[in-house]
C-alpha angles and dihedrals in degrees: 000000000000101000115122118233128215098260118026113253119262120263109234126208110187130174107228115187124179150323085274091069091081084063105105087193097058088028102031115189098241087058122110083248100046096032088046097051088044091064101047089047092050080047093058091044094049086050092066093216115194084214151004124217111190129180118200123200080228091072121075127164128171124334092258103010134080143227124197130176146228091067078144118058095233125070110251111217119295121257121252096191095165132098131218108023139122120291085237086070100059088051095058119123132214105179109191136137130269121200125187098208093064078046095061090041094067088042093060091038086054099044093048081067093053095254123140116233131165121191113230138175101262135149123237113264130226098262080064111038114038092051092041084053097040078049090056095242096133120128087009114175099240134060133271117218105183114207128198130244116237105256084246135099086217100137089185093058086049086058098054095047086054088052082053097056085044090094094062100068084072096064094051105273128136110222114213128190104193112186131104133280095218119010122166111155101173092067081064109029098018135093106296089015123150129185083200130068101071138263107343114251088241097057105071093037094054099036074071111047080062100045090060094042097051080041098051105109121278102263085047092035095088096042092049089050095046087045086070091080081070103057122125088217094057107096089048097046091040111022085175106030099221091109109047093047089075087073098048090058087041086062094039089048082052101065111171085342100161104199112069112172123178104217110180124023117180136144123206122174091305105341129097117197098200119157131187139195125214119195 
């Protein structure tokens, strides 16, 4: 599985929501959301990757240390780490390999950078699965090796775990960061919530903090990520950073990576579903 390719593989950051959007009737494939993560998904899958690494901001480990999963050669059940929704939901699928040979290689990428990093049995949660199956990767043909986030909102540290996984374009694996781009669940469950009242004034500004940010050119592209930390909107569009942090190893993974498309823009109450492709 080591072996390196011609052109490095693309860097993927998806949005990824919740279990319900898996629901074709609230997310219908025919639907900027659902249309926008099929093709990325049909992308991936044209690509013929030997391997996915996918970080999930539902993962942390330590502070500085890493998990990452598929020690075992068969997948464990998946993680419904959700609450309050339709049976239906905690009976979903995503059949898909696990091979832990993809596995040790991200443990040796990631050590080479001084990172600690341990492999465990784990499922795949739902920032992973549900995206990766509205995206029509079940049943891919290559295996998926999820990787933790640090328990940390470093950006900076983000960065440099996504400068760790870089290598591994080069071997034929696709890197994907799946968080939000803007996730603020409190203005919507919270005290005061409300899952009416449109699109939240926060959501379009700072979608695109971070669009011109992830489109500066490369040499300026790691300094303008890592500048959000800085925003003034933050806190509003993340009150917990997790899921903001994906992108930030999506960009790191990058590198000089030339070629940034945004491939799915959409707003929805206090979410943006923004994705985005590195190659």
């Amino acid at each position: 599985m080591a072996t390196s390719r011609s052109s490095p593989m693309p860097v993927y950051f998806v949005s990824h929501g919740g279990p319900n959007l898996l629901d074709d009737h609230e997310y219908p494939p025919t639907k900027p959301i659902a249309k926008g993560l099929r093709a990325i998904g049909d992308e991936i899958r044209a690509l013929q990757p030997r391997g996915m690494v996918v970080v999930s901001g539902h993962w942390e480990a330590g502070a500085s240390s890493l998990q990452v999963n598929g020690k075992s050669p068969l997948p464990l059940p998946l993680i419904y780490d959700f609450y309050g929704f339709p049976d239906a939901y905690y009976k979903q699928q995503f059949p898909h390999r696990v091979d832990p040979q993809l596995t040790r290689q991200v443990v040796e990428q990631v050590t080479k950078s001084g990172i600690d990093i341990e492999a465990v049995d784990r499922g795949l949660d739902h920032g992973a699965w549900v995206v990766l199956k509205k995206a029509g990767l079940a049943d891919a043909p290559f295996p998926i090796a999820q990787l933790s986030l640090f328990h940390s909102d470093s950006m900076d540290a983000h960065l440099r775990l996504g400068e760790a996984l870089a290598p591994l374009r080069d071997q034929g694996i696709v890197i994907v960061g799946s968080g939000m781009a803007v996730h603020n669940l409190r203005d919507l469950f919270g005290p005061g919530g409300s899952r009416s009242g449109g699109v939240r004034p926060y959501v379009e500004p700072f979608d695109k903090e971070i669009e011109r940010a992830v489109l500066a050119p490369p040499a300026e592209r790691r300094q303008a990520v890592a500048a959000l930390a800085d925003s003034q909107l933050l806190r509003q569009a993340h009150p917990t950073l997790e899921h903001l942090m994906p992108i930030h190893v999506a960009v790191g993974a990058a590198g000089q990576s030339q070629s940034v498309t945004k491939m799915l823009e959409a707003y929805q109450l206090s979410l943006s579903w923004s994705c985005y492709r590195f190659a």
